[in-house]
Short mmCIF file of C-alpha atoms (C1' of nucleotides) in Angstrom, two decimals:
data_model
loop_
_atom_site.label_atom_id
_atom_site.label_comp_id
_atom_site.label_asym_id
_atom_site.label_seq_id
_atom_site.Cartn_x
_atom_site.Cartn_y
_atom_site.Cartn_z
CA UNK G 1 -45.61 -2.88 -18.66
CA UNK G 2 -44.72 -6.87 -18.80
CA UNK G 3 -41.45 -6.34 -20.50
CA UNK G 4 -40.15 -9.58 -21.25
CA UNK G 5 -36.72 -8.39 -19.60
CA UNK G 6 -34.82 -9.50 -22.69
CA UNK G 7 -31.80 -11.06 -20.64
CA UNK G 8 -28.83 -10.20 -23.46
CA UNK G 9 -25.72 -10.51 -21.16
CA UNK G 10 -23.50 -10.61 -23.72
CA UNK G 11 -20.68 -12.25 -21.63
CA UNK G 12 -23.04 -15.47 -21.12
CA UNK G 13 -23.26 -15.32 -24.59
CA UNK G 14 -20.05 -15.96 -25.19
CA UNK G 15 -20.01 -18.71 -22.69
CA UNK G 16 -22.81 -20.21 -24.97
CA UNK G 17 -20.99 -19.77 -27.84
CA UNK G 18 -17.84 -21.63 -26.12
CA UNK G 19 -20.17 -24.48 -25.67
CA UNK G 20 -21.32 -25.26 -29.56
CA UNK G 21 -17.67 -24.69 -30.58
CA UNK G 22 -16.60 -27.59 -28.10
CA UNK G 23 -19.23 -29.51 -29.11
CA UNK G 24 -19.10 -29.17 -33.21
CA UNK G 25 -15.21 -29.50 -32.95
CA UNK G 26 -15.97 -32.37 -30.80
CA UNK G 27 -13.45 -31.41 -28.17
CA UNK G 28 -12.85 -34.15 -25.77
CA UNK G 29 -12.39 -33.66 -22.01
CA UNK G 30 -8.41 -33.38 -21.55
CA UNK G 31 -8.22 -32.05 -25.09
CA UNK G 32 -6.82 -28.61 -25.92
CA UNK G 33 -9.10 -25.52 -26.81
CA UNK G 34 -8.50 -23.24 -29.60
CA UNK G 35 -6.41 -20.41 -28.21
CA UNK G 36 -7.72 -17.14 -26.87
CA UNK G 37 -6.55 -15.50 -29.62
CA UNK G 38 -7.90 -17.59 -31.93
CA UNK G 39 -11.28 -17.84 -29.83
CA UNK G 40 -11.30 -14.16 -30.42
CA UNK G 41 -11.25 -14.20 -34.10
CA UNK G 42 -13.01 -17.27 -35.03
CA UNK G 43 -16.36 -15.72 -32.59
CA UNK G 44 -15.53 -11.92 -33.62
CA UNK G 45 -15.13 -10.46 -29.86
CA UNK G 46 -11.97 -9.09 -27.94
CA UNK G 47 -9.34 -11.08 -26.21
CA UNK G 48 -10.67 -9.87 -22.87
CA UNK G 49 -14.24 -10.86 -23.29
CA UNK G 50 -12.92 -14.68 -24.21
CA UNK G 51 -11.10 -14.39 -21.11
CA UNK G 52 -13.80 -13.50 -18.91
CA UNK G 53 -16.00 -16.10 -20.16
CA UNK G 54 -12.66 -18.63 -19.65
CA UNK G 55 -12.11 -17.02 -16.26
CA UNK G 56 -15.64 -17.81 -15.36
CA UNK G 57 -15.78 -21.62 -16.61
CA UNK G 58 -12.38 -22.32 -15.09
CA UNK G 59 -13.48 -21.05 -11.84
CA UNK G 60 -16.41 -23.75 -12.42
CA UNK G 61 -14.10 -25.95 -12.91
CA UNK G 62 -14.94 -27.09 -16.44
CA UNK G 63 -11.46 -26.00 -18.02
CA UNK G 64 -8.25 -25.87 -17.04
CA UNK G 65 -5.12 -23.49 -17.94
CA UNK G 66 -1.69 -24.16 -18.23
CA UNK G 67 0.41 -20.68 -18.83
CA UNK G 68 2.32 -21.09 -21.80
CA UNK G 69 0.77 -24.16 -23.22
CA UNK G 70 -2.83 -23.36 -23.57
CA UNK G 71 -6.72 -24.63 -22.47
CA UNK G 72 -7.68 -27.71 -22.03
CA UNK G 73 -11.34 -28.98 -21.19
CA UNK G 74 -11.11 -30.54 -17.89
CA UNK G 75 -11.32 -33.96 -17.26
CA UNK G 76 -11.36 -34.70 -13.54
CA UNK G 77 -13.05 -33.12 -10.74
CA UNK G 78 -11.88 -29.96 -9.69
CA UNK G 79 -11.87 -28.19 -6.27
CA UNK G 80 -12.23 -24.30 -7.25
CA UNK G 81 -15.62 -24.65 -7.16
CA UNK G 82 -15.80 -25.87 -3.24
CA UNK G 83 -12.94 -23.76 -2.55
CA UNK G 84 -15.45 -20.89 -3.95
CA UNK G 85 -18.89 -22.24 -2.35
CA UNK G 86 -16.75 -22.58 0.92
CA UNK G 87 -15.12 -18.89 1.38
CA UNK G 88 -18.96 -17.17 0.03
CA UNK G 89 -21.29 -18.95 0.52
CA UNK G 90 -20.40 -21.13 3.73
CA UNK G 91 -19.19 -18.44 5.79
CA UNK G 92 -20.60 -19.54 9.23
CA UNK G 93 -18.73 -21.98 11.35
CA UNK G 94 -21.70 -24.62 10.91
CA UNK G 95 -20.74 -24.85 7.58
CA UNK G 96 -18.38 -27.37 7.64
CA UNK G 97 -19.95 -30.17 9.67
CA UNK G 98 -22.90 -29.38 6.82
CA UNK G 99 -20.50 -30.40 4.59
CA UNK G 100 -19.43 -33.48 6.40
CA UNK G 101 -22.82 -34.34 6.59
CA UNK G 102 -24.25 -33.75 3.25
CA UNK G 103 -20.79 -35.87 2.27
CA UNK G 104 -22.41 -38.92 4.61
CA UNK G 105 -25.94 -38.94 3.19
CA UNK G 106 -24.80 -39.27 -0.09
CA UNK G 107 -22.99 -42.22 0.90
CA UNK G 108 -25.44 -43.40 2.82
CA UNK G 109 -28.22 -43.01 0.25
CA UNK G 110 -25.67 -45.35 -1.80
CA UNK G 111 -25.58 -47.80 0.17
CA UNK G 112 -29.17 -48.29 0.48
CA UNK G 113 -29.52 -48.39 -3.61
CA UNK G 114 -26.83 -50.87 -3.88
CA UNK G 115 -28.49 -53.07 -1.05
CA UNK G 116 -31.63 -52.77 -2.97
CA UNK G 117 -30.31 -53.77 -6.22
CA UNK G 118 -29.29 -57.41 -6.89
CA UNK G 119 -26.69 -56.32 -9.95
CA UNK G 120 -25.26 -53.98 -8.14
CA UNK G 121 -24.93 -56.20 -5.12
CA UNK G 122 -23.25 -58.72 -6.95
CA UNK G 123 -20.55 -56.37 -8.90
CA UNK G 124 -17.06 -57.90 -8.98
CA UNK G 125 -15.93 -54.20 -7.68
CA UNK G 126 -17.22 -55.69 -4.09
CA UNK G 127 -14.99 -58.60 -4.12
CA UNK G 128 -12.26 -57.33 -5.31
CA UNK G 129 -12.50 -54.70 -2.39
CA UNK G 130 -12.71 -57.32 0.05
CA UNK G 131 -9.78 -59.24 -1.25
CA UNK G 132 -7.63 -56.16 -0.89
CA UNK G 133 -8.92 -55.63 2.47
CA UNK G 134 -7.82 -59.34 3.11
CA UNK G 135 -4.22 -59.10 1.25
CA UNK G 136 -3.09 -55.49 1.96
CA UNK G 137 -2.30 -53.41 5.56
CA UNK G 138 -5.16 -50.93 4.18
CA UNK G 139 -7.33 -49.36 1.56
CA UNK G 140 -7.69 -45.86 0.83
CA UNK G 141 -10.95 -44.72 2.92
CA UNK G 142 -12.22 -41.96 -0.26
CA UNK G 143 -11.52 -45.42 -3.05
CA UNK G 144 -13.95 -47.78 -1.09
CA UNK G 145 -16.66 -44.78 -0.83
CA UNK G 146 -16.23 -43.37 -4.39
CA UNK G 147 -16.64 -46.91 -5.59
CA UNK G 148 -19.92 -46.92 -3.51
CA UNK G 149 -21.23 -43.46 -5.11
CA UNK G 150 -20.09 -44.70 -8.64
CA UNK G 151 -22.13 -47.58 -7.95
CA UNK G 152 -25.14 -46.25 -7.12
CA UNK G 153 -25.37 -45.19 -10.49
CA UNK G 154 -26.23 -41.29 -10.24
CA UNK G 155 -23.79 -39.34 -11.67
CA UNK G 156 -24.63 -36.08 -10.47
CA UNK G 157 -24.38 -37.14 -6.71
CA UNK G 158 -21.00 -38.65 -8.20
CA UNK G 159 -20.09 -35.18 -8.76
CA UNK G 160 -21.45 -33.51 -5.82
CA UNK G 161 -19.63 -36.34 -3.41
CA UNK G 162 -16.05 -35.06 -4.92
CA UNK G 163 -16.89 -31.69 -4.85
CA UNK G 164 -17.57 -32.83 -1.15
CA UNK G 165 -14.61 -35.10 -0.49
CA UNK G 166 -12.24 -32.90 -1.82
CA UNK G 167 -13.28 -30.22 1.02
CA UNK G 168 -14.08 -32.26 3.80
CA UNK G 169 -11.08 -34.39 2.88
CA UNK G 170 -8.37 -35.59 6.18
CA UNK G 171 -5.54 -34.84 5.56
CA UNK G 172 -3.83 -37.83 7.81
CA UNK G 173 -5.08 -41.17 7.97
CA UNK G 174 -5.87 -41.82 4.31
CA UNK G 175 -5.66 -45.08 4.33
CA UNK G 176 -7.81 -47.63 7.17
CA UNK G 177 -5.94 -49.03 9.93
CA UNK G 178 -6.26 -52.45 11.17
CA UNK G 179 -9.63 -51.74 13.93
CA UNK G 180 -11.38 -51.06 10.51
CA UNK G 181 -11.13 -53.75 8.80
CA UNK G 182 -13.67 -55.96 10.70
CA UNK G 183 -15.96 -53.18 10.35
CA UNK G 184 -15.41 -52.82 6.35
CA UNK G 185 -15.70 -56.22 5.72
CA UNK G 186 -18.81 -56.24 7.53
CA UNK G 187 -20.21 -53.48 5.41
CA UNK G 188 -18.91 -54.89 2.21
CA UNK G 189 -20.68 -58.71 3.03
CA UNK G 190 -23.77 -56.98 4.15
CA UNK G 191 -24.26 -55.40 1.33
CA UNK G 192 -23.18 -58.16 -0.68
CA UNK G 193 -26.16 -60.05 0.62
CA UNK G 194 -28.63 -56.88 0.60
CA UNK G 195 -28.96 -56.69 4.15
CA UNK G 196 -29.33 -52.71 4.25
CA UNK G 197 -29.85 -52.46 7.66
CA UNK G 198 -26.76 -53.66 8.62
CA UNK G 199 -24.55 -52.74 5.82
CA UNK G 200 -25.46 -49.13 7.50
CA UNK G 201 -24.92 -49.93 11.08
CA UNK G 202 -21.87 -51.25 9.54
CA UNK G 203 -20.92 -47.96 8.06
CA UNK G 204 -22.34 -45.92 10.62
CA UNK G 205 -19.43 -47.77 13.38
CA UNK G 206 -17.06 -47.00 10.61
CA UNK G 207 -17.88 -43.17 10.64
CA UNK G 208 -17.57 -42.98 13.90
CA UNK G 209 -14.46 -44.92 14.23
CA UNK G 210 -12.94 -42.58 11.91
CA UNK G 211 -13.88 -39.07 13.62
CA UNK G 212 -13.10 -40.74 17.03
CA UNK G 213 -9.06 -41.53 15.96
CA UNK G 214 -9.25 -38.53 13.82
CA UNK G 215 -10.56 -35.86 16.84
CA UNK W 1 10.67 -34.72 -6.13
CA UNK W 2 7.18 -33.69 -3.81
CA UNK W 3 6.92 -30.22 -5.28
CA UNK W 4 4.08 -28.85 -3.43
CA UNK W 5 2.66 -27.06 -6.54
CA UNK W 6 2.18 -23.69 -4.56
CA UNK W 7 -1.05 -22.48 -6.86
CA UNK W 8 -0.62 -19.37 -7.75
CA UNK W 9 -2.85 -18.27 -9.53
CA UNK W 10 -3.29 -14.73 -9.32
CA UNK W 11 -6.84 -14.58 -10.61
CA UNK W 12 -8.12 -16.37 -7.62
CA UNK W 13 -6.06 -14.11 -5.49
CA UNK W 14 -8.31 -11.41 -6.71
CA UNK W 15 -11.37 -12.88 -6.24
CA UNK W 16 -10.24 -13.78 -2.13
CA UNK W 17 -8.95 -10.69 -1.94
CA UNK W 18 -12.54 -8.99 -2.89
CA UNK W 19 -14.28 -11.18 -0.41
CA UNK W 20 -11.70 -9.54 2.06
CA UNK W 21 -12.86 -6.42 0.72
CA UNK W 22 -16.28 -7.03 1.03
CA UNK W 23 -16.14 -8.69 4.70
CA UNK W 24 -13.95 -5.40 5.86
CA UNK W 25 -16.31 -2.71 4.14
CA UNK W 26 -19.05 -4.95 5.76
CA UNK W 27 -20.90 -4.41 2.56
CA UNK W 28 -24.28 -6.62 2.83
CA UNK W 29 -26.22 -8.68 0.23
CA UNK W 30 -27.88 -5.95 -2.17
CA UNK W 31 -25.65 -3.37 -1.42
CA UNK W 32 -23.04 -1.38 -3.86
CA UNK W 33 -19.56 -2.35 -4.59
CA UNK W 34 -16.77 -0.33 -5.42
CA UNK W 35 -16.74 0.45 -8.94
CA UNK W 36 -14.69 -1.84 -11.02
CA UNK W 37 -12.15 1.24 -11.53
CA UNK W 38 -11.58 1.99 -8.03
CA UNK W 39 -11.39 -1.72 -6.87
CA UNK W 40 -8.48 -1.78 -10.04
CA UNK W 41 -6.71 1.05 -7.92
CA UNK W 42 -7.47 -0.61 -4.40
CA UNK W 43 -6.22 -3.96 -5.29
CA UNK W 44 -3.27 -2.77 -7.90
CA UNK W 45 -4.26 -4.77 -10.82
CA UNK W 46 -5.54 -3.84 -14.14
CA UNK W 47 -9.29 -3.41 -14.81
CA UNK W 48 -9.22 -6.67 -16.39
CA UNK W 49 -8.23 -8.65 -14.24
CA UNK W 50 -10.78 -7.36 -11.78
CA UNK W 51 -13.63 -7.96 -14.49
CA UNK W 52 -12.64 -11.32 -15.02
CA UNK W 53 -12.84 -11.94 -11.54
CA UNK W 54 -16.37 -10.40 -11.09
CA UNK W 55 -17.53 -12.11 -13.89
CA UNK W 56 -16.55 -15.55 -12.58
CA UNK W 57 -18.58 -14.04 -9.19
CA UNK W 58 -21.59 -12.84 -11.50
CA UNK W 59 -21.65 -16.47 -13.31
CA UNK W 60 -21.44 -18.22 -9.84
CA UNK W 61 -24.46 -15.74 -9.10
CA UNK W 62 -22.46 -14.50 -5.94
CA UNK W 63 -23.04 -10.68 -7.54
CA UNK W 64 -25.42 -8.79 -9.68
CA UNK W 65 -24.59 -6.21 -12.33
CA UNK W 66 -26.12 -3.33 -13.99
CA UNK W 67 -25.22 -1.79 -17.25
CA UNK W 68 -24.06 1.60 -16.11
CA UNK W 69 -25.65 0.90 -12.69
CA UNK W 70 -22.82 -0.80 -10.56
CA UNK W 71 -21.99 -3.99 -9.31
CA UNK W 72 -24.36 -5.65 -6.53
CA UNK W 73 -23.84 -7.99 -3.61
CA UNK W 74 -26.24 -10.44 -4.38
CA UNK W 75 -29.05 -10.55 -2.36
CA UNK W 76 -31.45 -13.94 -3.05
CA UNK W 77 -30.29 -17.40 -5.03
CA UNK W 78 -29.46 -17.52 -8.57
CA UNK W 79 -30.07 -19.51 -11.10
CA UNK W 80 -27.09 -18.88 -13.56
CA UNK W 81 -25.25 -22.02 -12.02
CA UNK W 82 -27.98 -24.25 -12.35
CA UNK W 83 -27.82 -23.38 -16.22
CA UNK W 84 -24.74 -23.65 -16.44
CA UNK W 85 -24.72 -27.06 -14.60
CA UNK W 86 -27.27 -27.87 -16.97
CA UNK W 87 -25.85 -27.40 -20.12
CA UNK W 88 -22.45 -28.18 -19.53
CA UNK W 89 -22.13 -30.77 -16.94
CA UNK W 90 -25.55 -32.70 -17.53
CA UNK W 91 -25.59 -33.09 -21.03
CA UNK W 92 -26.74 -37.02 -21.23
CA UNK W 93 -30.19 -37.58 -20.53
CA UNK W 94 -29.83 -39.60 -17.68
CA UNK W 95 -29.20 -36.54 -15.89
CA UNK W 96 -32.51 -35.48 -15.82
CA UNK W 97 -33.31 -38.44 -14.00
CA UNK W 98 -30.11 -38.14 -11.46
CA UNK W 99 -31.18 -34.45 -10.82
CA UNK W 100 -34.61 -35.79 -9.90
CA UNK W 101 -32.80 -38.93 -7.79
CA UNK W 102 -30.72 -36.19 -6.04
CA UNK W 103 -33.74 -34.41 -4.86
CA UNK W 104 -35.08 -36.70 -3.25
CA UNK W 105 -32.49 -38.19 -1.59
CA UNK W 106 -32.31 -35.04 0.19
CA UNK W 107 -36.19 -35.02 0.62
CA UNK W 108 -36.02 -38.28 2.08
CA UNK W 109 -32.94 -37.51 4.82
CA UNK W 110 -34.61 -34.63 5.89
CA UNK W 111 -37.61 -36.72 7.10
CA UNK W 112 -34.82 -39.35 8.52
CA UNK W 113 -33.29 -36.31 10.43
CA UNK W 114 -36.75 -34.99 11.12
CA UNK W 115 -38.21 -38.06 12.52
CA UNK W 116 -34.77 -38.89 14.90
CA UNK W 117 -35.03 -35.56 16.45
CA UNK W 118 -37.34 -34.87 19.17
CA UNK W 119 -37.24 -31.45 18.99
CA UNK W 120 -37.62 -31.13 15.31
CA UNK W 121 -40.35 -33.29 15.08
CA UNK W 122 -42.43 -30.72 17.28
CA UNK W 123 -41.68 -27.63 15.36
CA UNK W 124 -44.82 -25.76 14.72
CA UNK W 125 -44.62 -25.39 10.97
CA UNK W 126 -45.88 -29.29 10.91
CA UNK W 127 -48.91 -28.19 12.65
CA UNK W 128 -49.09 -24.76 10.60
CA UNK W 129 -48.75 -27.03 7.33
CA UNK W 130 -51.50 -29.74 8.51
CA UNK W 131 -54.28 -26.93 9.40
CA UNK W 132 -53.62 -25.18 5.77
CA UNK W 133 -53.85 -28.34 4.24
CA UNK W 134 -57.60 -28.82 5.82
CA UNK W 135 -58.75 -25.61 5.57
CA UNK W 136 -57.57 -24.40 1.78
CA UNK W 137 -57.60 -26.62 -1.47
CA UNK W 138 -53.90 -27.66 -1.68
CA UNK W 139 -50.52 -25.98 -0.56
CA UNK W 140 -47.65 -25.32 -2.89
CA UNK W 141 -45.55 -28.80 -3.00
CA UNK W 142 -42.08 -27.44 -2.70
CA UNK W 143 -43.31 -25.05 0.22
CA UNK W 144 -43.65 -28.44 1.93
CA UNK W 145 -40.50 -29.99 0.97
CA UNK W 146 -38.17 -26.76 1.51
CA UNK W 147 -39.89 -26.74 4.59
CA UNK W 148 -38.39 -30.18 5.40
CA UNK W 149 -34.74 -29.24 3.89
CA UNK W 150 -34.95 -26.21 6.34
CA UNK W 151 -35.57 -28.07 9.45
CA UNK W 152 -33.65 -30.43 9.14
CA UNK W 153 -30.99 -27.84 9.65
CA UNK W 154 -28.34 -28.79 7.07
CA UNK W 155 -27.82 -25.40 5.35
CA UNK W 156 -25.15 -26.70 2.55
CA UNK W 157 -28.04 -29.03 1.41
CA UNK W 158 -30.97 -26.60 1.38
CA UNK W 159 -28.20 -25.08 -0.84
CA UNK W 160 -27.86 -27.82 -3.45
CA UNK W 161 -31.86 -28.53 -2.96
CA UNK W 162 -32.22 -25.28 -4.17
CA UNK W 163 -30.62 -25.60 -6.76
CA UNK W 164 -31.62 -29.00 -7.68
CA UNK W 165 -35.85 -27.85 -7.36
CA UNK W 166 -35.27 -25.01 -9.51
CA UNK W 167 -33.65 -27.22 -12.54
CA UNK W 168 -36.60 -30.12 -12.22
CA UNK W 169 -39.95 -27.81 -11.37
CA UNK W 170 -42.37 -29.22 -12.74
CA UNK W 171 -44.29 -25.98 -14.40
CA UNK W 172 -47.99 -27.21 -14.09
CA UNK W 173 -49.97 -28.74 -11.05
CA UNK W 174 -48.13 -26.61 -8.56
CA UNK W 175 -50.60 -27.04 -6.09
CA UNK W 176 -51.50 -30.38 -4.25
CA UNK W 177 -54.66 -31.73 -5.21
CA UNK W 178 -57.21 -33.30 -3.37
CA UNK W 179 -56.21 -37.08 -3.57
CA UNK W 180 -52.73 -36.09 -2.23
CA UNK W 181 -54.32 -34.57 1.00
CA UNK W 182 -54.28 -37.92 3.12
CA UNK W 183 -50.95 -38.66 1.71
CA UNK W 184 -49.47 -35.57 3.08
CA UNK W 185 -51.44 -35.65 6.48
CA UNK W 186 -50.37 -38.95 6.87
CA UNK W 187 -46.29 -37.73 6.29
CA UNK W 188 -47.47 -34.99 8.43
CA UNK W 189 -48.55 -37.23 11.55
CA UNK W 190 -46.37 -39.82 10.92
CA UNK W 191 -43.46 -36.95 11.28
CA UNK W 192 -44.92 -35.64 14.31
CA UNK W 193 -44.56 -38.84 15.43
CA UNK W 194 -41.06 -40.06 14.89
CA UNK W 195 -42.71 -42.71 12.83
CA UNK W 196 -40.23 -42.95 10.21
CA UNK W 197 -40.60 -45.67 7.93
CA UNK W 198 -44.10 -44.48 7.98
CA UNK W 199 -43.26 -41.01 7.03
CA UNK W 200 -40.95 -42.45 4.29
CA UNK W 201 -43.63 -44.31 3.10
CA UNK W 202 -45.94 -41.72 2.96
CA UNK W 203 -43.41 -39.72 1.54
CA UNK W 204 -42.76 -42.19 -1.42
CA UNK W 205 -46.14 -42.86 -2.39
CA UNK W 206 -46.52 -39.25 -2.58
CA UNK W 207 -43.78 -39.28 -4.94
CA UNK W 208 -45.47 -41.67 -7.07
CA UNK W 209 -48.41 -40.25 -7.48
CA UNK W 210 -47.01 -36.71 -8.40
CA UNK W 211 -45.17 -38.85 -10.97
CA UNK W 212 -47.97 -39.98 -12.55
CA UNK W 213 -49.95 -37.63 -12.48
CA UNK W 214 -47.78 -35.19 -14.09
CA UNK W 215 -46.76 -38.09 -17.08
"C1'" DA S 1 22.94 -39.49 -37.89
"C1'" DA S 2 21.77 -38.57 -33.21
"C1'" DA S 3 21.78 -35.79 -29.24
"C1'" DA S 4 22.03 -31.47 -27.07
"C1'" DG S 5 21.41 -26.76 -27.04
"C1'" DA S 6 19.64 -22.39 -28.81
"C1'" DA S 7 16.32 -19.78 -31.18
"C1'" DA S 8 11.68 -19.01 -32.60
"C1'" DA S 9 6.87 -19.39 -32.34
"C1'" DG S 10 2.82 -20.10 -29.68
"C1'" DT S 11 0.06 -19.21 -25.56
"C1'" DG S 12 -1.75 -17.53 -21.30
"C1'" DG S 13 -1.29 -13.32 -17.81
"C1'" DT S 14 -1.59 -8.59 -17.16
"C1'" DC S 15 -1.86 -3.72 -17.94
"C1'" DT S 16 -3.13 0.58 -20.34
"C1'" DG S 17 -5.91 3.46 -22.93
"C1'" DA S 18 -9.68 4.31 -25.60
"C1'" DC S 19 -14.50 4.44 -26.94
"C1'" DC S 20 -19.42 3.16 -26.43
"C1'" DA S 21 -23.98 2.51 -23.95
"C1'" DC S 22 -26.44 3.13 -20.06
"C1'" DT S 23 -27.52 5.12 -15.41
"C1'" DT S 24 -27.19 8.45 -11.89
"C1'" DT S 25 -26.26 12.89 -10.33
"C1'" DT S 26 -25.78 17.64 -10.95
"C1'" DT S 27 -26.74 21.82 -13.15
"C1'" DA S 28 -29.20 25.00 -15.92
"C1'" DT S 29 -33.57 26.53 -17.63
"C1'" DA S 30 -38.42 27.58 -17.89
"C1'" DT L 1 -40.66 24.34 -8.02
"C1'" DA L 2 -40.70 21.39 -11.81
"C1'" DT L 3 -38.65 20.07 -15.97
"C1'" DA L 4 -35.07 19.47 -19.13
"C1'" DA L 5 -30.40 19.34 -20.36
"C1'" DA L 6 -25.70 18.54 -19.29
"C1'" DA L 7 -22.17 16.22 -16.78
"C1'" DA L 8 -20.22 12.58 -14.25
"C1'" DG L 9 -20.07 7.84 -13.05
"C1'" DT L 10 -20.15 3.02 -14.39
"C1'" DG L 11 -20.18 -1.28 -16.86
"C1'" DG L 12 -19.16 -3.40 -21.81
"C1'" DT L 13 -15.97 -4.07 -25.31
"C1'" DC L 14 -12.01 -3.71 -28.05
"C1'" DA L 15 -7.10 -3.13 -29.50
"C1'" DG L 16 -2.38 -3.15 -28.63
"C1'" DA L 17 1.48 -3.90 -26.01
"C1'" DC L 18 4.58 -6.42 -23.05
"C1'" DC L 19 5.81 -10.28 -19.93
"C1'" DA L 20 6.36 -15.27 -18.43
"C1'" DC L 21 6.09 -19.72 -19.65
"C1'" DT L 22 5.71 -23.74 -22.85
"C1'" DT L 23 6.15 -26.02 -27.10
"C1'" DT L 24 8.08 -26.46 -31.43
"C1'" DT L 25 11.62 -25.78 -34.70
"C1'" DC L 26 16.13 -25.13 -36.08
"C1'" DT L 27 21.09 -25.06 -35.41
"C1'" DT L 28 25.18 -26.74 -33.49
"C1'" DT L 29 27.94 -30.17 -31.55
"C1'" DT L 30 29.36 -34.77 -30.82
#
DNA sequence: AAAAGAAAAGTGGTCTGACCACTTTTTATA
DNA sequence: TATAAAAAGTGGTCAGACCACTTTTCTTTT
């Protein structure tokens, strides 16, 4: 009666298959895939079944396609997957601020590990920030942020904050006005000197500054 | 020169265009889809292009598929993205670690939300939760924590929390032991309470101890 | 010889038809 | 009525064909 359920799927198979290959030929993200042709032969299946197991990583966003000049594995972040997640899964109206809040915890949560961290608090990526803050009319409001989530060290947050960004992005008002750079400095010293508290207060009046002249 | 790159492609269209189908037909989670034949004459496109597109659905877990059966809304979570996440996107070994890290960050924001929110901190379930944990030996730890996620009312994280417990359960000790009982009261109260650097405290000691017990 | 243009080859995108394996439904039989 | 067999329905896979687009190669022109 306890079948095991052996799970044979032979499209995820395939899939698996894809894997080893990229790994053996040592395929480097932004580097071309064999064709689907070839695919076929070399793993002994149709065209069609390579495709569906292409169709399915691309829509993961692991690959990307170019008609006429072939598959690449992907080297940035891609959007399909939010764009996906969004129109299924986050149906409800709700769904968005969820996003927008997930987005601020995970900045948030950075912060804090920064301010807790004396080498992180004391990378060069701070200063520099500050400088340009100083120098130029504005920064771009996703650079500052990303630096913070690249920072904080946990690279599958990193990954989850673009998958984030890239839905909940503005699309006016990329870069900070003048009111905000008081605010960003203040967030960027704070956490400079590890005072978490107020490197989040700091952001927090940032956040709100933003959806205030966005709304 | 600023091409806007309309994105065509027409494989995506198919998959939107069966979530149109789906929403019209008001087909719910669990329930039959067309078969892929018929959905090839509703939509006017080959039967491979709607397989690829259901496969990219079945991979994301958004649909379920039986040899010979039919094609299935989905009904409860899936795993097949977590393994795919796992294998392809967390390949270092850091990323066990970040997984874990990930968790709970959204562990610990729940309490934050929890705590802030008058009306969350008085849900029942807290109550429910401390009476089980008096009268029987130990509760199920993730019980506990989903039960946190959900309250704190961010759908799009319970989501990803999901996700994330499924890929780092720990397969033995389950159940919280004795020595963990004041711990968890303690998160408990302190919850009740809107004590939350209390809570957070509890919370992380918690976290130890589960830690090393389990090493 | 170098540059420009044209042809060829390579590649993804899509469709059609066929066959197999499995499940569900219908029909025929005991 | 119950059981068994047949049929229909459905997903799984493959092969071939054609198209659209890109890249490479070759030819022509300057």
């Amino acid at each position: 009666m306890d079948k095991k359920q052996e799970n044979k799927k032979v499209f995820l198979e395939i899939v698996k298959q894809l894997r080893a290959l990229i790994k053996d030929e040592g395929i480097q993200p932004g580097e071309k895939l064999p064709s689907e042709r070839v695919l076929s032969e070399r793993l002994n299946v149709g065209r069609s079944s390579v495709r569906e197991a292409l169709r399915s990583l691309e829509l993961l966003g692991l690959i990307e396609t170019r008609h006429g000049g072939g598959t690449f594995l992907s080297s940035g972040q891609s959007h399909q997957l939010v764009e996906i997640l969004a129109s299924f899964i986050l149906q409800e109206n709700k769904s968005i601020d969820d996003v927008h809040t997930t987005r601020r915890m995970h900045e948030k949560e950075a912060i804090r590990v920064i301010c807790s961290n004396r080498s992180l608090r004391s990378l060069p990526v701070w200063e520099s920030l500050f400088m340009k803050l100083e120098l130029e009319d504005g920064i771009i409001r996703d650079l500052l942020l990303r630096e913070l989530i690249i920072a904080s060290g946990n690279r599958l947050a990193l990954k989850i904050w673009i998958q984030l960004a890239a839905y909940s992005a503005v699309p006016l008002k990329k870069y900070s006005t003048k009111e905000e750079k008081p605010m960003l400095q203040m967030l960027l010293k704070s956490m400079q000197l590890g005072y978490e508290e107020e490197a989040l207060r700091a952001y927090e009046n940032w956040i709100r500054y933003i959806n205030n002249s966005s709304s």
